[in-house]
Tab-separated table of C-alpha atoms in Angstrom:
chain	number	residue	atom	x	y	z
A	1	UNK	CA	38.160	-16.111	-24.809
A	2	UNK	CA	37.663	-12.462	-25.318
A	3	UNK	CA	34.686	-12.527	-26.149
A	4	UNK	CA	33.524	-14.966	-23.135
A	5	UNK	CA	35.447	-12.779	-20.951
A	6	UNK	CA	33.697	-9.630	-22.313
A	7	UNK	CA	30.241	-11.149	-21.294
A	8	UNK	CA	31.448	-12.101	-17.993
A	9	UNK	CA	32.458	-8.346	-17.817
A	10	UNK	CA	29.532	-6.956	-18.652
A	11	UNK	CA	27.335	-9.648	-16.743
A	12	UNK	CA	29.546	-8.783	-13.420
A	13	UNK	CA	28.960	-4.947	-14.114
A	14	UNK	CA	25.173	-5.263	-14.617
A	15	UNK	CA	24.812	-6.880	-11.186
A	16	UNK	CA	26.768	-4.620	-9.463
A	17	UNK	CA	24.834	-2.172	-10.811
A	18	UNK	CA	22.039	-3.505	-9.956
A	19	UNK	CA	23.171	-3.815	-6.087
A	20	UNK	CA	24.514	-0.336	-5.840
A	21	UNK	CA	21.757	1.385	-7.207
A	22	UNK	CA	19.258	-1.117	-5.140
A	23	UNK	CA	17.670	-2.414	-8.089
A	24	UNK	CA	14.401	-3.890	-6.316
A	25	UNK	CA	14.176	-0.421	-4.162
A	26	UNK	CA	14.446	1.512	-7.086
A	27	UNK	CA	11.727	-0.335	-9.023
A	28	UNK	CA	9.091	-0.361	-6.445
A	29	UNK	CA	9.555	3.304	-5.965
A	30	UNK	CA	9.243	4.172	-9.926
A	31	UNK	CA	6.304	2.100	-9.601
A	32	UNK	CA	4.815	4.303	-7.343
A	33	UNK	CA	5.796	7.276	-9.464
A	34	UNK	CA	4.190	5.533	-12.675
A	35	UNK	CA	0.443	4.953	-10.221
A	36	UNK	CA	1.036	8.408	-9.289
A	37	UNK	CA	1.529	9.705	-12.967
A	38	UNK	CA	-1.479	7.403	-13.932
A	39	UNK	CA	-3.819	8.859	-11.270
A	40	UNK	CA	-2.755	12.716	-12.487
A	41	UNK	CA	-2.851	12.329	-16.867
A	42	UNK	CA	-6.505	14.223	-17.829
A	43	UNK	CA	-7.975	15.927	-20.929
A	44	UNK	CA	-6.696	18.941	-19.840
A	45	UNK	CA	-2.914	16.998	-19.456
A	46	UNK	CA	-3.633	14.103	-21.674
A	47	UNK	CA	-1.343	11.198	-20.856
A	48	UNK	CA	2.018	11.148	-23.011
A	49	UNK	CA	4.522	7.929	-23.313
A	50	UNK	CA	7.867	10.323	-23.892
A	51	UNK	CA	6.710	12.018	-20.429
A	52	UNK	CA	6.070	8.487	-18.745
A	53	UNK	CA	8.957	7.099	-19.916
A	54	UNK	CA	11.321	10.073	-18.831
A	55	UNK	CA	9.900	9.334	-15.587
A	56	UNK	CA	10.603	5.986	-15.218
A	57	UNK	CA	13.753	6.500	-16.192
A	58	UNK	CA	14.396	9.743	-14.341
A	59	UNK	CA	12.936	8.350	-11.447
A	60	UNK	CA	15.319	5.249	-11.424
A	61	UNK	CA	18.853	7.800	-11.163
A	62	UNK	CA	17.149	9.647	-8.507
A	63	UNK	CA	16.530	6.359	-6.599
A	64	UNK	CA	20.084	4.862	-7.855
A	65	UNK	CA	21.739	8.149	-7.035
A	66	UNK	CA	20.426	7.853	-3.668
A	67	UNK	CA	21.534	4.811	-2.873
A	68	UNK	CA	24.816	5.060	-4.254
A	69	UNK	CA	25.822	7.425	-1.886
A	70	UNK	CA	24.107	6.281	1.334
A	71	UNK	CA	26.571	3.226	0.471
A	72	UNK	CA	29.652	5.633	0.322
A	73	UNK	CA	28.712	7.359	3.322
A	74	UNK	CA	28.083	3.848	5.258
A	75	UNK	CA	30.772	1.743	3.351
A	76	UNK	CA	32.377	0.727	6.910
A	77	UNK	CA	29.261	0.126	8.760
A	78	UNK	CA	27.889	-2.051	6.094
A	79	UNK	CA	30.965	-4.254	6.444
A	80	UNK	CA	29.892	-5.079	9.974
A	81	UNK	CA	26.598	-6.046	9.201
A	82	UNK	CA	25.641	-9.821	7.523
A	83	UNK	CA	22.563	-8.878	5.307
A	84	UNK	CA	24.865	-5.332	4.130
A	85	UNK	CA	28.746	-6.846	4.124
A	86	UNK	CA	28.926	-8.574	0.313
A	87	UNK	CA	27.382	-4.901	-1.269
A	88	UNK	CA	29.708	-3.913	-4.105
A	89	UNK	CA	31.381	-1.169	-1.790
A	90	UNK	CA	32.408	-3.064	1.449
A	91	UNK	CA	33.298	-6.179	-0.533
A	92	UNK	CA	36.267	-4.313	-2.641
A	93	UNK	CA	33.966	-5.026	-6.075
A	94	UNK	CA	33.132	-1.388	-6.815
A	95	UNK	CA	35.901	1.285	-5.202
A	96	UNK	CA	34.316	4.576	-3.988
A	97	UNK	CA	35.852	6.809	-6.528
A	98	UNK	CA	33.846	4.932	-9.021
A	99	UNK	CA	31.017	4.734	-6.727
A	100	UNK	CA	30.894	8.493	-6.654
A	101	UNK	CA	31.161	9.200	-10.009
A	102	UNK	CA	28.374	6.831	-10.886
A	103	UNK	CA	26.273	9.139	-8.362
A	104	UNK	CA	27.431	11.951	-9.488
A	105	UNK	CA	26.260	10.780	-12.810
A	106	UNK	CA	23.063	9.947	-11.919
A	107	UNK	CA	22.235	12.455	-9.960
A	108	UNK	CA	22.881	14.888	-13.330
A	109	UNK	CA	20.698	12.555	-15.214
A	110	UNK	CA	17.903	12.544	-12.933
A	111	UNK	CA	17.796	15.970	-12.965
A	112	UNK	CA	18.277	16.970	-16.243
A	113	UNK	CA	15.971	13.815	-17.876
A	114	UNK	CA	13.191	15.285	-14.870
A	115	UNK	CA	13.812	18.793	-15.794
A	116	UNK	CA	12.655	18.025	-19.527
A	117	UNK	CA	9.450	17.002	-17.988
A	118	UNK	CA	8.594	19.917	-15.986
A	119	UNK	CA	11.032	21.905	-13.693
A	120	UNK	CA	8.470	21.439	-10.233
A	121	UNK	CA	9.375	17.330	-10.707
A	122	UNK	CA	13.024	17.968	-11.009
A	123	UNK	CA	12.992	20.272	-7.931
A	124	UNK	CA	11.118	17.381	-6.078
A	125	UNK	CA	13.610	14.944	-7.202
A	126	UNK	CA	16.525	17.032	-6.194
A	127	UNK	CA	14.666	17.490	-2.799
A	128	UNK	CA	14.374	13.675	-2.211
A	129	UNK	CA	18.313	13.369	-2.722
A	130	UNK	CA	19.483	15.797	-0.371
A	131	UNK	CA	17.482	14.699	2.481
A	132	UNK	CA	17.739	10.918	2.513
A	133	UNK	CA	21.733	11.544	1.541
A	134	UNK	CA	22.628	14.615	3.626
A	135	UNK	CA	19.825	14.554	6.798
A	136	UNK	CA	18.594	11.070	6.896
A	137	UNK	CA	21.606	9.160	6.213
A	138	UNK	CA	23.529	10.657	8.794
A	139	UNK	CA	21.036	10.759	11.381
A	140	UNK	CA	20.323	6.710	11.224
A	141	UNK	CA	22.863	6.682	13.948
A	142	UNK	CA	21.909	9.689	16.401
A	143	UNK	CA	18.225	9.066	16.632
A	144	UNK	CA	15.661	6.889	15.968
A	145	UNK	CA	14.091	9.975	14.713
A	146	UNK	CA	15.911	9.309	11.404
A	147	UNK	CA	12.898	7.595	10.082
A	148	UNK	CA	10.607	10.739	10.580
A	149	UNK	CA	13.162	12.201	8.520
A	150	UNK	CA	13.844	9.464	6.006
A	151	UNK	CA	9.461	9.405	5.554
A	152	UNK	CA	9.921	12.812	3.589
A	153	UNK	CA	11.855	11.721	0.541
A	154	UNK	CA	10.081	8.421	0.854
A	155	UNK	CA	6.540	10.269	0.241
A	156	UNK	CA	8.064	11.883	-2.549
A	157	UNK	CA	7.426	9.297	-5.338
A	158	UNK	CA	3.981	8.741	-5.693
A	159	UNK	CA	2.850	12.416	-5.614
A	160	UNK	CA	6.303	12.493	-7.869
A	161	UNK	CA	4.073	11.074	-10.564
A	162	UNK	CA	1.385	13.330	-10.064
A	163	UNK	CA	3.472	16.229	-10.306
A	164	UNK	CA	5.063	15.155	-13.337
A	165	UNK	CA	1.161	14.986	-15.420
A	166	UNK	CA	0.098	18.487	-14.039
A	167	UNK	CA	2.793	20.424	-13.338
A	168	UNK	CA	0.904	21.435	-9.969
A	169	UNK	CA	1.466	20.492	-6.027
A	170	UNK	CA	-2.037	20.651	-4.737
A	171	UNK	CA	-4.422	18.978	-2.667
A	172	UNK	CA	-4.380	15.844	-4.870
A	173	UNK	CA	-0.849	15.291	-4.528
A	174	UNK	CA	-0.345	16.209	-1.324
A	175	UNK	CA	-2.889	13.895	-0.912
A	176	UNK	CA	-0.664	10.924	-2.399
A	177	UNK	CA	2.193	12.263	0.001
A	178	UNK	CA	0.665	11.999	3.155
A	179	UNK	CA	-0.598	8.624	2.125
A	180	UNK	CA	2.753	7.022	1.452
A	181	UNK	CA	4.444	9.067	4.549
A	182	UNK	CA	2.337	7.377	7.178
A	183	UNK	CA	3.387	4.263	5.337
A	184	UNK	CA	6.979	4.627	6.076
A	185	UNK	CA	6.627	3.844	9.744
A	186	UNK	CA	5.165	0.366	10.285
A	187	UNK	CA	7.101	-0.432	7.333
A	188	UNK	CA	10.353	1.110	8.689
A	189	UNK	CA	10.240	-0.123	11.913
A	190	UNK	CA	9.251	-3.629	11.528
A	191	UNK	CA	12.181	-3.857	9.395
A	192	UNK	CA	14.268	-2.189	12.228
A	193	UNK	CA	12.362	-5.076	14.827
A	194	UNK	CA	13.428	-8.122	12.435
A	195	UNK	CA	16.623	-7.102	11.455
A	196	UNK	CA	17.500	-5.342	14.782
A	197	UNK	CA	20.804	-7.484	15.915
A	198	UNK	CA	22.359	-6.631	12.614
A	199	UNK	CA	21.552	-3.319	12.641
A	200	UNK	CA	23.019	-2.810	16.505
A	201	UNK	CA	26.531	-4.157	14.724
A	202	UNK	CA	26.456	-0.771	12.959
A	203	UNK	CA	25.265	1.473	15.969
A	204	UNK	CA	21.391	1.675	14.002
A	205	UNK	CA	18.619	2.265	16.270
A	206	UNK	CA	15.639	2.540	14.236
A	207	UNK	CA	13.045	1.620	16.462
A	208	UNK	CA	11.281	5.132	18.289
A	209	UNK	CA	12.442	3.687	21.969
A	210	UNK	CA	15.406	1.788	20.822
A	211	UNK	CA	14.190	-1.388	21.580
A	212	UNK	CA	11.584	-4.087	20.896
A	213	UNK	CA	9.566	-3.123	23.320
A	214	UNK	CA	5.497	-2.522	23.687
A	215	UNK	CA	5.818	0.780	23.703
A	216	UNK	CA	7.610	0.581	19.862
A	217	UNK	CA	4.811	-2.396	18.691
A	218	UNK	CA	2.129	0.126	19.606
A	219	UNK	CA	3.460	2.623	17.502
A	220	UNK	CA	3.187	0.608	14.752
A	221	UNK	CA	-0.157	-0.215	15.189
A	222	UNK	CA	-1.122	3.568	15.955
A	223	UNK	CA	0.436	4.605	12.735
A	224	UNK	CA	-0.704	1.909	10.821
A	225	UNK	CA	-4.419	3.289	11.791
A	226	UNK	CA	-3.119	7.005	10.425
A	227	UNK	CA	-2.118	5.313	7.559
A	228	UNK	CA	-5.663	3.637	6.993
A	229	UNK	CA	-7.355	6.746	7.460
A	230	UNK	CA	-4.747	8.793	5.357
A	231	UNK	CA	-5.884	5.843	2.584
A	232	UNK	CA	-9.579	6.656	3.010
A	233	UNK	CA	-8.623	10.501	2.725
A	234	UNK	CA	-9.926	10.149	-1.341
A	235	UNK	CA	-13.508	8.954	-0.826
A	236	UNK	CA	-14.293	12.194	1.583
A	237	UNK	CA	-14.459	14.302	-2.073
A	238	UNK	CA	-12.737	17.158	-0.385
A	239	UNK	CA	-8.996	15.805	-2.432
A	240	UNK	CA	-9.975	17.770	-5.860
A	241	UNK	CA	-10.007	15.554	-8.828
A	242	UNK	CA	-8.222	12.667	-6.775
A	243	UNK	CA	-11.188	10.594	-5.559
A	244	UNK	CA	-12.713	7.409	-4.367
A	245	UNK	CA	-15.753	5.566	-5.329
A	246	UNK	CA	-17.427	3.677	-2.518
A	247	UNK	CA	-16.858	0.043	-3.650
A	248	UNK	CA	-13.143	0.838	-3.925
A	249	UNK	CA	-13.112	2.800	-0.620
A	250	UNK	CA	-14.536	-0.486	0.925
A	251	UNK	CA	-11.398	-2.566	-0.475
A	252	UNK	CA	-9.038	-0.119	0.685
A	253	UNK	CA	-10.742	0.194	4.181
A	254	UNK	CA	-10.263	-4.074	4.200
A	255	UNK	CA	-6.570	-3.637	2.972
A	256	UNK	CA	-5.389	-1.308	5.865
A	257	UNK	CA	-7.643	-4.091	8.581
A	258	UNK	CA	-5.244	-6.908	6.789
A	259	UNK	CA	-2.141	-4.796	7.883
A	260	UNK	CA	-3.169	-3.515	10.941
A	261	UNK	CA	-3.806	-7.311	11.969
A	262	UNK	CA	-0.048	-8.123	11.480
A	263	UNK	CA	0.886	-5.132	13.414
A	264	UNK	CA	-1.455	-6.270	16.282
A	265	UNK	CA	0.220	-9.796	15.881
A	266	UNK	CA	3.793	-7.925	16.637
A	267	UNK	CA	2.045	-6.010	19.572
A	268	UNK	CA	1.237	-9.557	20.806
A	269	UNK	CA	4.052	-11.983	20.000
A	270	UNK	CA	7.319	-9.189	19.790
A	271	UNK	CA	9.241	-11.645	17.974
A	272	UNK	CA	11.106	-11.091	14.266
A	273	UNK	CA	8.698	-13.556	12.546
A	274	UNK	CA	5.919	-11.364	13.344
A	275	UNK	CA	7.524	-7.806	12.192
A	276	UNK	CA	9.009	-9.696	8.977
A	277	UNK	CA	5.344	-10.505	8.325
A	278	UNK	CA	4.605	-7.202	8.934
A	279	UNK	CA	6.782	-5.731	6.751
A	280	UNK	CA	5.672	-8.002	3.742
A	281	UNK	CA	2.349	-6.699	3.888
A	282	UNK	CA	3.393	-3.230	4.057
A	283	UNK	CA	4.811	-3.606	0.929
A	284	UNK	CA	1.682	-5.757	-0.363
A	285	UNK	CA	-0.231	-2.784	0.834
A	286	UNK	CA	1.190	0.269	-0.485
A	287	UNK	CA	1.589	-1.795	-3.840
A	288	UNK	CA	-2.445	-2.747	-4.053
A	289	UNK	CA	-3.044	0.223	-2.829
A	290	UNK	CA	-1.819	2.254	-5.434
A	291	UNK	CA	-3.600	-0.287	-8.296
A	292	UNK	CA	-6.634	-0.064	-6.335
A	293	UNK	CA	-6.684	4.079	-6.478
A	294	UNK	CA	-5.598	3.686	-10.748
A	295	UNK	CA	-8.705	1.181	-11.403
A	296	UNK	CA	-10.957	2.563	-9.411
A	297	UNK	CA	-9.950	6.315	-11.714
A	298	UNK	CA	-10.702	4.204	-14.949
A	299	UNK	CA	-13.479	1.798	-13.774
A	300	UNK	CA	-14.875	4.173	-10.882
């Protein structure tokens, strides 16, 4: 019995882990470190597996850490919401005194594990904590301007990785920023159109006008062109040794028209369907994108 109850312990720990620390989120945004760390290795930094691996894993606290405490700071608002209400937090599993000391612990771990890598990386990752905990967090309920905010530490990770091969913030990865902060908005905000009712049960108004409107389906196509341009950015030759060849240039050009045809399909039906779509294929797109930049360095 001890032993069946130990795995049922450990099983139920995992997956509250798991929640808490956003598992999926966290994933998908070392993944963007790892392209970004890909894209950045050269002779003159050859690629190393201890430094990859520290980021990976250095990357996952910072994302965890994150998390945790957006989920302390919004424990009682995500009990009114359905998609937020069975989170470890608001459900009684995890209490916050735990909570916080698992962010806490995290947070140190990023840092430190980050820090071994090169001290411009940990600084970044530090960075990305205090504004989507302290500024962006916060904000989600004053103004819909929250997601401007909350696009800085989300641009962090994939010139994360960069930073972490050279040891150098230039044109290259600012490059990779600006790419994956124009990204933020269609993304953002058709998740804000599809899941608006249960975010208005928390007083979150992440749309820019508030509402479903034209004016906010617009937007997201307007942004969703600065993000296909921001994409293209690579092939001018003016982004150092971060480039694009033409053949690869042409498949990024046809995977920002893919995108920006579900955000004209939300400009013309305004319905959740249509911004659930959208957000899918954001996440398609920033995801192919970033394998599409890492063959084209190898193959190119």
């Amino acid at each position: 019995m001890n032993a069946t109850e130990n795995k049922v312990s450990l099983k139920s720990l995992f997956v509250d882990f798991t929640l808490i620390t956003k598992a999926r989120l966290a994933i998908s945004v070392v993944f963007s470190s790892a392209a970004g760390y890909l894209l950045g290795f050269s002779e003159e930094h050859p690629f190393s597996w201890v430094t990859f691996i520290l980021l990976t894993i250095g990357g996952y606290c910072m994302v965890g850490a994150s998390n945790v405490f957006n989920q302390i700071i919004e424990k009682d608002l995500d009990a009114l919401m359905d998609r937020t209400k069975n989170r470890p937090i608001p459900s009684g599993k995890v209490s916050v005194k735990s909570a916080f000391f698992l962010g806490c612990a995290l947070t140190i771990a990023g840092i430190a594990i980050l820090y071994s890598i090169n001290p411009k990386t940990a600084m970044f990752g530090a960075i990305s904590i205090f504004l989507y905990t302290s500024i962006y967090t916060p904000l989600k309920r004053i103004t819909p301007l929250s997601v401007f905010v909350g696009a800085f530490p989300g641009a962090i990770p994939f010139m994360l990785g960069w930073v972490a091969a050279t040891n150098d913030f230039g044109i290259e990865a600012g490059t990779l920023f600006l790419v994956q902060f124009f990204w933020q908005f269609p993304h953002f905000w058709a998740i804000g159109w599809f899941l608006y009712d249960d975010y208005k049960k928390a007083g979150f108004f992440m749309l820019p006008t508030k509402k479903r409107d034209k004016k906010t389906a617009l937007q997201t196509i307007l942004y969703t062109v600065w993000l296909i341009l921001a994409s293209l950015i690579p092939a001018t030759g003016f982004t150092g040794r971060l480039h694009l060849s033409l053949p690869f240039a042409v498949l990024v050009l046809l995977l920002g028209l893919w995108m920006l045809v579900y955000a004209v399909k939300l400009y013309k039906k305004m319905d959740a369907p249509a911004a659930r779509k959208l957000m899918l294929v954001s996440v398609s797109y920033i995801s192919l994108l970033q394998v599409i930049y890492v063959i084209d360095k190898f193959i190119g």
